[in-house]
């Protein structure tokens, strides 16, 4: 049900729902803008999935983006902290420090359930319950920060009649219960890559099922020639501190120079590169398998390559697959019946090779347990309003049509590169300015949401079910344009080192504190000063060339950007250079101009 657009916000009372990474930054940004904000959190602690206690998520949870990428824009890791992947406990400690630094806890009501939130007359009425006592309050704006990972999705029809144990990943803590069993793991996203790896280490047999070949990007792509144990590096600080910036995935995927070429030019380069690696006998088995999976997964989107679908930023399964400790079966259908036989039909990938033509069936007998890593649905049981549950129906994955700035869904935008908190922070900053009256939503924001959502669906056509997916660099810049905090390109003659960093360093959140509301340029200067240019041109952790060497990838990116000049000039001459998923989107404009148009009118 659509409502008339609400009146201008007055009083600026704001309710933030949740005190996880998205809720904390939303609360902080609203307080910083002078809004009267309070957060309700159903648990007695902050952090959400990353809470400090061991019950919030599985024991060995690790970040898939670096500490500098996951850090908020005005709160970088402590001085002396090298670039590394934090464990759950380390990130929980960071969130605790962030909450203390900005004095957030006095504004959080812990152990408080949100029972109902209803909208009428331009205001929200929220009913909460704490300790058995209910309370009803009125707010000008609501920020929902519960995220899309709140209600587990169970496709139970797949295992109708199966007599064995079934567990959803949301209830998984460790692999102990699967020791010595035959286990089917459903799904291979970032978290399930961890879970499947742990299960495979203790199970008698572990079989992972995905409908199509997964695109796996190791956390340390520059080390893929030797392929060390990712978990061992991350959990051993001495080993982690040996890694330099070029070893990290975000250094290859998020720099601005990598966004300057067209989608098709980048995709074609990748396809040639992966095609070469998968048949290179001198490359490591893990490198060949990673390339083989990407080629198989993207055969229907050749000129986009891995840009057309979701990426699993976790290379742990590759080693286990190559060692035979885990089996991957990619098939259209799976059925597990009362006989405990898992039957995979229409199989496109098995036994580390693509099946061409597809195999009719693969059977796995004597299955003891199924671990469902099948994601979540967005129910929002507390919300009395009938708004669409699809993030692509919301402007910037945040603002539902009919509610204007009175409702913000922060934490639903999920980056193809990077993580959720970076985008949550930008959206929280924008919403806080809207509520404070310092910015206005575009008058046609509902139409823009429909247009942008259709373009995202067409672009990410190989992952149609993952609706929160966005292109992080383009999305971040589009929201930054609405805020007015787009970072400035330095003059290459006056400051060549800063210019080099602008184009080739990861697009960390701190870039968006250089200018604009809440500017903290000293934070950006501090972070950039920790990473001298000479470190950014090392090829690998061991200073040895690698098949997935990142510095060569940046050179390729720079060359591709130069090669893009001619197509872009043709695009300008023919009117195909305009932002958006328009005619010529794949070749006539830089990748950065395809999705998530910025603040300019359509």
Coordinates of N, CA and C in Angstrom, one line a residue, residues 22-234:
X22 N 25.2 -2.2 11.1 CA 24.4 -1.1 10.4 C 23.7 -0.2 11.4
X23 N 23.2 -0.8 12.5 CA 22.4 -0.1 13.5 C 23.3 0.9 14.2
X24 N 24.5 0.5 14.6 CA 25.4 1.3 15.3 C 25.8 2.6 14.5
X25 N 26.1 2.4 13.2 CA 26.5 3.5 12.4 C 25.3 4.4 12.1
X26 N 24.1 3.9 12.0 CA 22.9 4.7 11.8 C 22.7 5.5 13.0
X27 N 22.8 4.9 14.2 CA 22.6 5.7 15.5 C 23.6 6.8 15.6
X28 N 24.9 6.5 15.3 CA 25.9 7.5 15.4 C 25.7 8.6 14.5
X29 N 25.3 8.4 13.2 CA 25.2 9.4 12.2 C 24.0 10.3 12.6
X30 N 22.9 9.7 13.1 CA 21.7 10.6 13.4 C 22.1 11.4 14.6
X31 N 22.8 10.9 15.6 CA 23.2 11.7 16.7 C 24.1 12.8 16.3
X32 N 25.0 12.5 15.4 CA 26.0 13.5 14.9 C 25.2 14.7 14.1
X33 N 24.1 14.4 13.5 CA 23.3 15.4 12.8 C 22.4 16.2 13.8
X34 N 22.4 15.8 15.1 CA 21.5 16.5 16.0 C 20.1 15.9 16.1
X35 N 19.9 14.8 15.5 CA 18.6 14.1 15.6 C 18.5 13.4 16.9
X36 N 17.3 13.4 17.5 CA 17.0 12.7 18.7 C 16.8 11.2 18.5
X37 N 17.8 10.4 18.5 CA 17.8 9.0 18.1 C 17.9 8.1 19.2
X38 N 17.2 7.0 19.2 CA 17.3 5.9 20.1 C 17.3 4.6 19.3
X39 N 18.1 3.6 19.8 CA 18.1 2.3 19.1 C 17.5 1.2 20.1
X40 N 16.8 0.3 19.5 CA 16.3 -0.8 20.3 C 17.0 -2.1 19.8
X41 N 17.4 -2.9 20.7 CA 18.2 -4.1 20.4 C 17.6 -5.3 21.2
X42 N 17.2 -6.3 20.5 CA 16.5 -7.4 21.2 C 17.4 -8.2 22.1
X43 N 18.7 -8.2 21.9 CA 19.7 -8.9 22.7 C 20.3 -8.0 23.7
X44 N 21.1 -8.5 24.7 CA 21.7 -7.6 25.7 C 23.1 -7.1 25.2
X45 N 23.4 -7.1 23.9 CA 24.7 -6.7 23.5 C 24.6 -6.0 22.1
X46 N 25.7 -5.4 21.7 CA 25.8 -4.8 20.4 C 26.5 -5.8 19.5
X47 N 26.5 -5.6 18.2 CA 27.3 -6.4 17.2 C 26.5 -7.3 16.3
X48 N 25.2 -7.7 16.7 CA 24.5 -8.6 15.8 C 25.2 -9.9 15.7
X49 N 25.5 -10.3 14.4 CA 26.2 -11.5 14.1 C 27.6 -11.5 14.6
X50 N 28.1 -10.3 14.8 CA 29.5 -10.2 15.3 C 29.6 -9.9 16.8
X51 N 28.6 -10.2 17.5 CA 28.6 -9.9 19.0 C 29.8 -10.7 19.6
X52 N 30.2 -10.1 20.7 CA 31.4 -10.7 21.4 C 31.2 -12.1 21.9
X53 N 30.0 -12.4 22.3 CA 29.8 -13.8 22.8 C 29.8 -14.8 21.7
X54 N 30.0 -16.1 22.1 CA 30.2 -17.1 21.1 C 28.9 -17.6 20.5
X55 N 27.8 -17.2 21.0 CA 26.5 -17.7 20.5 C 25.9 -16.9 19.3
X56 N 26.5 -15.8 19.0 CA 25.9 -14.9 18.0 C 26.1 -15.5 16.5
X57 N 27.2 -16.2 16.3 CA 27.5 -16.8 15.0 C 28.4 -18.0 15.2
X58 N 28.7 -18.6 14.1 CA 29.6 -19.8 14.2 C 31.0 -19.4 14.7
X59 N 31.7 -20.3 15.4 CA 32.9 -20.1 16.1 C 34.0 -19.4 15.3
X60 N 34.2 -19.9 14.1 CA 35.3 -19.5 13.3 C 35.0 -18.4 12.3
X61 N 34.0 -17.6 12.5 CA 33.6 -16.6 11.5 C 34.7 -15.6 11.3
X62 N 35.1 -15.3 10.0 CA 36.1 -14.4 9.7 C 35.6 -13.4 8.6
X63 N 36.1 -12.2 8.6 CA 35.7 -11.2 7.6 C 36.2 -11.6 6.2
X64 N 35.4 -11.3 5.2 CA 35.9 -11.5 3.8 C 36.4 -10.2 3.2
X65 N 36.4 -9.1 3.9 CA 37.1 -7.9 3.4 C 38.0 -7.5 4.6
X66 N 39.0 -6.7 4.3 CA 40.0 -6.4 5.2 C 39.5 -5.5 6.3
X67 N 40.3 -5.4 7.4 CA 40.0 -4.5 8.5 C 39.8 -3.0 8.0
X68 N 40.7 -2.6 7.1 CA 40.6 -1.2 6.6 C 39.3 -1.0 5.8
X69 N 38.8 -2.1 5.1 CA 37.6 -2.0 4.3 C 36.4 -2.0 5.2
X70 N 36.4 -2.8 6.3 CA 35.3 -3.0 7.1 C 35.2 -1.8 8.2
X71 N 36.3 -1.1 8.4 CA 36.2 0.0 9.3 C 35.4 1.1 8.8
X72 N 34.7 1.8 9.7 CA 33.9 2.9 9.4 C 34.8 4.1 8.9
X73 N 34.2 5.0 8.2 CA 35.0 6.0 7.5 C 35.8 6.9 8.4
X74 N 35.3 7.2 9.6 CA 36.0 8.1 10.5 C 36.5 7.4 11.8
X75 N 36.7 6.1 11.7 CA 37.2 5.3 12.8 C 38.1 4.1 12.2
X76 N 39.3 4.5 11.7 CA 40.1 3.5 11.1 C 40.7 2.5 12.1
X77 N 41.3 1.4 11.7 CA 41.9 0.5 12.7 C 43.0 1.3 13.5
X78 N 43.3 0.8 14.7 CA 44.3 1.6 15.5 C 45.6 1.7 14.8
X79 N 46.3 2.8 15.1 CA 47.7 3.0 14.5 C 48.6 1.8 14.8
X80 N 49.3 1.4 13.8 CA 50.2 0.2 13.9 C 49.5 -1.0 13.5
X81 N 48.2 -1.0 13.3 CA 47.5 -2.2 12.8 C 47.7 -2.4 11.3
X82 N 48.3 -3.5 10.9 CA 48.5 -3.7 9.5 C 47.2 -4.2 8.9
X83 N 47.2 -4.2 7.5 CA 46.1 -4.6 6.8 C 45.9 -6.2 6.9
X84 N 44.8 -6.6 7.4 CA 44.6 -8.0 7.6 C 43.1 -8.3 7.7
X85 N 42.8 -9.6 7.7 CA 41.4 -10.0 7.9 C 41.1 -10.3 9.3
X86 N 40.1 -9.5 9.9 CA 39.8 -9.7 11.3 C 39.0 -11.0 11.5
X87 N 39.1 -11.6 12.6 CA 38.2 -12.7 13.1 C 37.0 -12.0 13.7
X88 N 36.0 -12.9 13.9 CA 34.8 -12.4 14.6 C 35.1 -11.6 15.9
X89 N 35.9 -12.2 16.7 CA 36.2 -11.6 18.0 C 36.9 -10.2 17.8
X90 N 37.8 -10.2 16.8 CA 38.5 -8.9 16.6 C 37.6 -7.8 16.1
X91 N 36.6 -8.2 15.2 CA 35.7 -7.2 14.7 C 34.7 -6.8 15.8
X92 N 34.3 -7.8 16.7 CA 33.5 -7.4 17.8 C 34.2 -6.4 18.7
X93 N 35.5 -6.6 18.9 CA 36.2 -5.6 19.8 C 36.2 -4.3 19.1
X94 N 36.4 -4.2 17.8 CA 36.3 -3.0 17.0 C 35.0 -2.3 17.2
X95 N 33.9 -3.0 17.1 CA 32.6 -2.4 17.3 C 32.4 -1.9 18.7
X96 N 32.9 -2.6 19.7 CA 32.8 -2.2 21.1 C 33.6 -0.8 21.2
X97 N 34.7 -0.8 20.6 CA 35.5 0.5 20.7 C 34.8 1.6 20.0
X98 N 34.2 1.3 18.9 CA 33.4 2.3 18.1 C 32.3 2.9 18.9
X99 N 31.5 2.0 19.6 CA 30.4 2.4 20.4 C 30.9 3.2 21.6
X100 N 32.0 2.9 22.1 CA 32.6 3.7 23.3 C 33.1 5.0 22.8
X101 N 33.7 5.1 21.7 CA 34.3 6.3 21.2 C 33.2 7.4 20.9
X102 N 32.0 6.9 20.4 CA 31.0 7.9 20.1 C 29.9 7.9 21.2
X103 N 30.1 7.2 22.3 CA 29.2 7.1 23.4 C 27.8 6.7 23.0
X104 N 27.7 5.6 22.3 CA 26.5 5.1 21.7 C 25.6 4.3 22.7
X105 N 26.2 3.6 23.6 CA 25.4 2.7 24.4 C 24.3 3.4 25.3
X106 N 24.5 4.6 25.8 CA 23.4 5.2 26.5 C 22.2 5.5 25.7
X107 N 22.3 5.4 24.3 CA 21.2 5.6 23.4 C 20.6 4.3 22.9
X108 N 21.0 3.2 23.5 CA 20.5 1.9 23.0 C 19.7 1.2 24.2
X109 N 18.5 0.8 23.8 CA 17.7 0.0 24.8 C 17.9 -1.5 24.5
X110 N 18.7 -2.1 25.4 CA 19.0 -3.5 25.2 C 17.9 -4.4 25.7
X111 N 17.9 -5.7 25.2 CA 16.9 -6.7 25.6 C 15.5 -6.1 25.4
X112 N 15.3 -5.5 24.3 CA 14.0 -4.8 24.0 C 13.5 -5.3 22.6
X113 N 12.3 -5.9 22.6 CA 11.7 -6.3 21.3 C 10.8 -5.3 20.7
X114 N 10.9 -5.1 19.4 CA 10.0 -4.3 18.7 C 8.8 -5.1 18.3
X115 N 7.7 -4.8 18.8 CA 6.5 -5.6 18.6 C 5.8 -5.2 17.3
X116 N 5.6 -3.9 17.1 CA 4.9 -3.4 16.0 C 5.3 -2.0 15.7
X117 N 5.3 -1.7 14.4 CA 5.6 -0.3 14.0 C 4.6 0.0 12.9
X118 N 3.8 1.1 13.1 CA 2.8 1.4 12.2 C 2.9 2.9 11.8
X119 N 2.5 3.2 10.5 CA 2.7 4.5 10.0 C 1.3 5.2 9.7
X120 N 1.1 6.4 10.2 CA -0.1 7.1 10.0 C 0.2 8.6 10.2
X121 N -0.4 9.4 9.3 CA -0.3 10.9 9.5 C 1.1 11.4 9.4
X122 N 2.0 10.7 8.7 CA 3.4 11.2 8.5 C 4.3 10.8 9.7
X123 N 3.8 10.0 10.7 CA 4.6 9.6 11.8 C 4.5 8.1 12.0
X124 N 5.4 7.6 12.8 CA 5.4 6.2 13.1 C 5.1 6.0 14.6
X125 N 4.3 5.0 14.9 CA 4.0 4.6 16.2 C 4.6 3.2 16.5
X126 N 5.5 3.1 17.4 CA 6.3 1.9 17.7 C 5.9 1.4 19.1
X127 N 5.6 0.1 19.1 CA 5.3 -0.6 20.3 C 6.5 -1.6 20.7
X128 N 7.1 -1.4 21.8 CA 8.2 -2.2 22.2 C 7.9 -2.9 23.5
X129 N 8.7 -3.9 23.8 CA 8.5 -4.7 25.0 C 9.8 -5.0 25.6
X130 N 10.0 -4.7 26.9 CA 11.2 -5.0 27.6 C 10.8 -5.5 29.0
X131 N 11.3 -6.7 29.4 CA 11.0 -7.2 30.7 C 9.6 -7.4 31.0
X132 N 8.8 -7.8 29.9 CA 7.4 -8.0 30.1 C 6.5 -6.8 30.0
X133 N 7.1 -5.6 30.0 CA 6.4 -4.3 30.0 C 6.4 -3.7 28.6
X134 N 5.2 -3.4 28.1 CA 5.1 -2.8 26.8 C 5.1 -1.3 26.8
X135 N 5.6 -0.6 25.8 CA 5.6 0.8 25.7 C 5.3 1.2 24.3
X136 N 4.6 2.4 24.2 CA 4.2 2.9 22.8 C 4.8 4.3 22.7
X137 N 5.5 4.6 21.6 CA 6.1 5.9 21.4 C 5.9 6.3 19.9
X138 N 6.0 7.6 19.7 CA 5.9 8.1 18.4 C 7.2 8.7 17.9
X139 N 7.5 8.4 16.5 CA 8.7 8.9 15.9 C 8.5 9.5 14.6
X140 N 9.4 10.4 14.2 CA 9.3 11.0 12.9 C 9.9 10.1 11.8
X141 N 10.9 9.3 12.2 CA 11.5 8.5 11.2 C 11.9 7.1 11.9
X142 N 12.0 6.1 11.1 CA 12.4 4.8 11.5 C 13.6 4.3 10.6
X143 N 14.6 3.8 11.2 CA 15.7 3.2 10.4 C 15.8 1.7 10.8
X144 N 15.4 0.9 9.8 CA 15.4 -0.6 10.0 C 16.8 -1.1 9.7
X145 N 17.5 -1.7 10.7 CA 18.8 -2.2 10.5 C 18.9 -3.7 10.8
X146 N 17.8 -4.4 10.6 CA 17.8 -5.8 10.9 C 18.4 -6.6 9.8
X147 N 18.6 -6.0 8.6 CA 19.2 -6.7 7.5 C 18.4 -7.8 6.9
X148 N 18.9 -8.3 5.8 CA 18.2 -9.4 5.0 C 18.5 -10.8 5.6
X149 N 19.4 -10.9 6.6 CA 19.8 -12.2 7.2 C 19.1 -12.4 8.5
X150 N 17.7 -12.3 8.5 CA 17.0 -12.4 9.7 C 16.1 -13.6 9.8
X151 N 15.6 -14.1 8.7 CA 14.7 -15.2 8.8 C 15.2 -16.3 7.9
X152 N 15.7 -17.5 8.4 CA 16.3 -18.5 7.7 C 15.3 -19.1 6.6
X153 N 15.9 -19.4 5.4 CA 15.1 -20.0 4.4 C 15.3 -21.5 4.3
X154 N 14.3 -22.3 4.3 CA 14.4 -23.7 4.3 C 13.6 -24.3 3.1
X155 N 14.3 -24.7 2.1 CA 13.6 -25.4 1.0 C 13.4 -26.9 1.3
X156 N 12.5 -27.2 2.2 CA 12.4 -28.5 2.8 C 11.9 -29.5 1.8
X157 N 11.2 -29.1 0.7 CA 10.7 -30.0 -0.3 C 11.8 -30.8 -0.9
X158 N 13.0 -30.3 -0.9 CA 14.2 -31.0 -1.5 C 14.4 -32.3 -0.7
X159 N 14.2 -32.3 0.6 CA 14.5 -33.5 1.4 C 13.2 -34.1 2.1
X160 N 12.1 -34.1 1.3 CA 10.9 -34.7 1.9 C 11.1 -36.1 2.2
X161 N 10.8 -36.5 3.5 CA 10.9 -37.9 3.9 C 12.3 -38.3 4.3
X162 N 13.3 -37.4 4.2 CA 14.7 -37.8 4.6 C 14.7 -38.0 6.2
X163 N 15.2 -39.1 6.6 CA 15.2 -39.5 8.0 C 16.4 -38.9 8.8
X164 N 17.4 -38.4 8.2 CA 18.6 -37.9 8.9 C 18.4 -36.5 9.5
X165 N 19.5 -36.0 10.0 CA 19.5 -34.7 10.7 C 19.6 -33.6 9.6
X166 N 18.9 -32.5 9.9 CA 18.9 -31.3 9.1 C 19.2 -30.1 9.9
X167 N 20.1 -29.2 9.5 CA 20.5 -28.0 10.2 C 20.6 -26.9 9.3
X168 N 20.1 -25.7 9.7 CA 20.3 -24.5 8.9 C 21.6 -23.8 9.4
X169 N 22.2 -23.1 8.5 CA 23.5 -22.5 8.8 C 23.4 -21.5 10.0
X170 N 22.2 -20.9 10.1 CA 21.9 -19.9 11.2 C 22.1 -20.6 12.6
X171 N 21.9 -21.9 12.7 CA 22.1 -22.6 13.9 C 23.4 -23.3 14.1
X172 N 24.3 -23.2 13.1 CA 25.6 -23.9 13.1 C 26.5 -23.1 14.0
X173 N 27.2 -23.9 14.8 CA 28.3 -23.3 15.7 C 29.7 -23.9 15.4
X174 N 29.7 -25.2 15.2 CA 31.0 -25.9 14.8 C 30.6 -27.2 14.2
X175 N 31.6 -27.9 13.6 CA 31.4 -29.1 12.9 C 31.4 -30.4 13.7
X176 N 31.5 -30.3 15.0 CA 31.6 -31.5 15.9 C 30.6 -32.5 15.6
X177 N 29.3 -32.1 15.4 CA 28.2 -33.1 15.3 C 28.3 -33.8 14.0
X178 N 29.1 -33.4 13.0 CA 29.2 -34.1 11.7 C 30.4 -35.0 11.6
X179 N 31.1 -35.2 12.6 CA 32.3 -36.1 12.6 C 31.9 -37.5 12.1
X180 N 32.7 -38.0 11.1 CA 32.5 -39.4 10.6 C 31.2 -39.6 9.8
X181 N 30.5 -38.6 9.5 CA 29.2 -38.7 8.8 C 29.4 -38.4 7.3
X182 N 28.4 -38.8 6.5 CA 28.2 -38.4 5.1 C 27.3 -37.2 5.1
X183 N 27.8 -36.0 4.7 CA 27.0 -34.8 4.8 C 26.9 -34.1 3.5
X184 N 25.6 -33.6 3.2 CA 25.4 -32.8 2.0 C 25.3 -31.4 2.5
X185 N 26.1 -30.5 2.0 CA 26.1 -29.1 2.3 C 25.4 -28.4 1.1
X186 N 24.4 -27.6 1.4 CA 23.6 -27.0 0.3 C 24.0 -25.5 0.2
X187 N 24.7 -25.1 -0.9 CA 25.1 -23.7 -1.0 C 26.6 -23.5 -0.8
X188 N 27.2 -22.5 -1.5 CA 28.6 -22.2 -1.3 C 28.8 -20.7 -1.4
X189 N 28.1 -20.0 -0.5 CA 28.4 -18.5 -0.4 C 29.6 -18.3 0.5
X190 N 29.7 -17.1 1.0 CA 30.9 -16.8 1.8 C 31.0 -17.5 3.1
X191 N 29.9 -17.5 3.9 CA 29.8 -18.2 5.2 C 29.8 -19.7 5.0
X192 N 29.0 -20.1 4.0 CA 28.9 -21.6 3.8 C 30.2 -22.2 3.3
X193 N 31.1 -21.3 2.7 CA 32.4 -21.8 2.3 C 33.2 -22.2 3.5
X194 N 33.1 -21.4 4.6 CA 33.7 -21.7 5.9 C 33.1 -23.0 6.4
X195 N 31.8 -23.1 6.5 CA 31.1 -24.2 7.1 C 31.4 -25.5 6.4
X196 N 31.3 -25.4 5.0 CA 31.6 -26.6 4.2 C 33.1 -27.1 4.5
X197 N 34.0 -26.2 4.6 CA 35.4 -26.5 4.8 C 35.6 -27.2 6.2
X198 N 34.9 -26.7 7.2 CA 35.0 -27.3 8.5 C 34.4 -28.6 8.5
X199 N 33.2 -28.8 7.9 CA 32.5 -30.1 7.9 C 33.4 -31.1 7.1
X200 N 34.0 -30.7 6.0 CA 34.8 -31.6 5.2 C 36.0 -32.1 6.0
X201 N 36.5 -31.3 6.9 CA 37.7 -31.7 7.7 C 37.4 -32.8 8.7
X202 N 36.1 -33.0 9.1 CA 35.8 -34.0 10.1 C 34.9 -35.1 9.6
X203 N 34.2 -34.8 8.5 CA 33.2 -35.8 8.0 C 33.9 -36.9 7.2
X204 N 33.2 -38.1 7.2 CA 33.7 -39.2 6.3 C 33.6 -38.8 4.9
X205 N 32.5 -38.1 4.5 CA 32.3 -37.6 3.2 C 31.5 -36.3 3.2
X206 N 32.0 -35.3 2.5 CA 31.2 -34.0 2.4 C 31.0 -33.7 0.9
X207 N 29.7 -33.5 0.6 CA 29.3 -33.2 -0.8 C 28.6 -31.8 -0.8
X208 N 29.1 -30.9 -1.5 CA 28.5 -29.5 -1.6 C 27.7 -29.5 -2.9
X209 N 26.4 -29.0 -2.7 CA 25.5 -28.9 -3.9 C 25.3 -27.4 -4.2
X210 N 25.5 -27.0 -5.4 CA 25.1 -25.7 -5.9 C 24.4 -25.9 -7.2
X211 N 23.4 -25.0 -7.6 CA 22.7 -25.2 -8.9 C 23.6 -24.9 -10.1
X212 N 24.6 -24.0 -9.9 CA 25.5 -23.6 -11.0 C 26.9 -23.6 -10.4
X213 N 27.9 -23.6 -11.2 CA 29.3 -23.6 -10.6 C 29.5 -22.3 -9.9
X214 N 30.1 -22.3 -8.7 CA 30.3 -21.1 -7.9 C 31.5 -20.3 -8.5
X215 N 31.5 -19.0 -8.4 CA 32.6 -18.2 -8.7 C 33.3 -17.8 -7.4
X216 N 34.5 -18.5 -7.2 CA 35.2 -18.3 -5.9 C 36.4 -17.4 -6.1
X217 N 36.5 -16.4 -5.3 CA 37.6 -15.5 -5.3 C 38.3 -15.6 -4.0
X218 N 39.5 -16.1 -4.0 CA 40.3 -16.2 -2.7 C 40.5 -14.9 -2.1
X219 N 40.6 -14.9 -0.8 CA 40.9 -13.6 0.0 C 42.3 -13.1 -0.4
X220 N 43.2 -14.0 -0.7 CA 44.6 -13.6 -1.1 C 44.8 -14.0 -2.5
X221 N 44.3 -13.3 -3.5 CA 44.4 -13.8 -4.9 C 45.9 -13.8 -5.4
X222 N 46.7 -12.9 -4.9 CA 48.1 -12.8 -5.3 C 48.9 -14.0 -4.8
X223 N 48.4 -14.8 -3.9 CA 49.1 -15.9 -3.4 C 48.6 -17.2 -3.9
X224 N 47.7 -17.2 -4.9 CA 47.0 -18.4 -5.4 C 48.0 -19.3 -6.1
X225 N 49.2 -18.9 -6.5 CA 50.2 -19.8 -7.0 C 50.7 -20.8 -6.0
X226 N 50.8 -20.3 -4.7 CA 51.2 -21.2 -3.6 C 50.0 -21.7 -2.8
X227 N 48.9 -20.9 -2.8 CA 47.7 -21.2 -2.1 C 47.9 -21.7 -0.7
X228 N 48.3 -20.8 0.2 CA 48.4 -21.1 1.6 C 47.0 -21.3 2.2
X229 N 46.9 -21.8 3.4 CA 45.7 -22.0 4.1 C 45.2 -20.6 4.6
X230 N 44.1 -20.1 4.0 CA 43.6 -18.8 4.3 C 43.3 -18.7 5.8
X231 N 42.7 -19.7 6.4 CA 42.3 -19.7 7.8 C 43.6 -19.6 8.7
X232 N 44.6 -20.4 8.3 CA 45.9 -20.4 9.1 C 46.5 -19.0 9.1
X233 N 46.5 -18.3 7.9 CA 47.1 -17.0 7.9 C 46.3 -16.0 8.7
X234 N 45.0 -16.0 8.6 CA 44.1 -15.1 9.3 C 44.2 -15.2 10.8

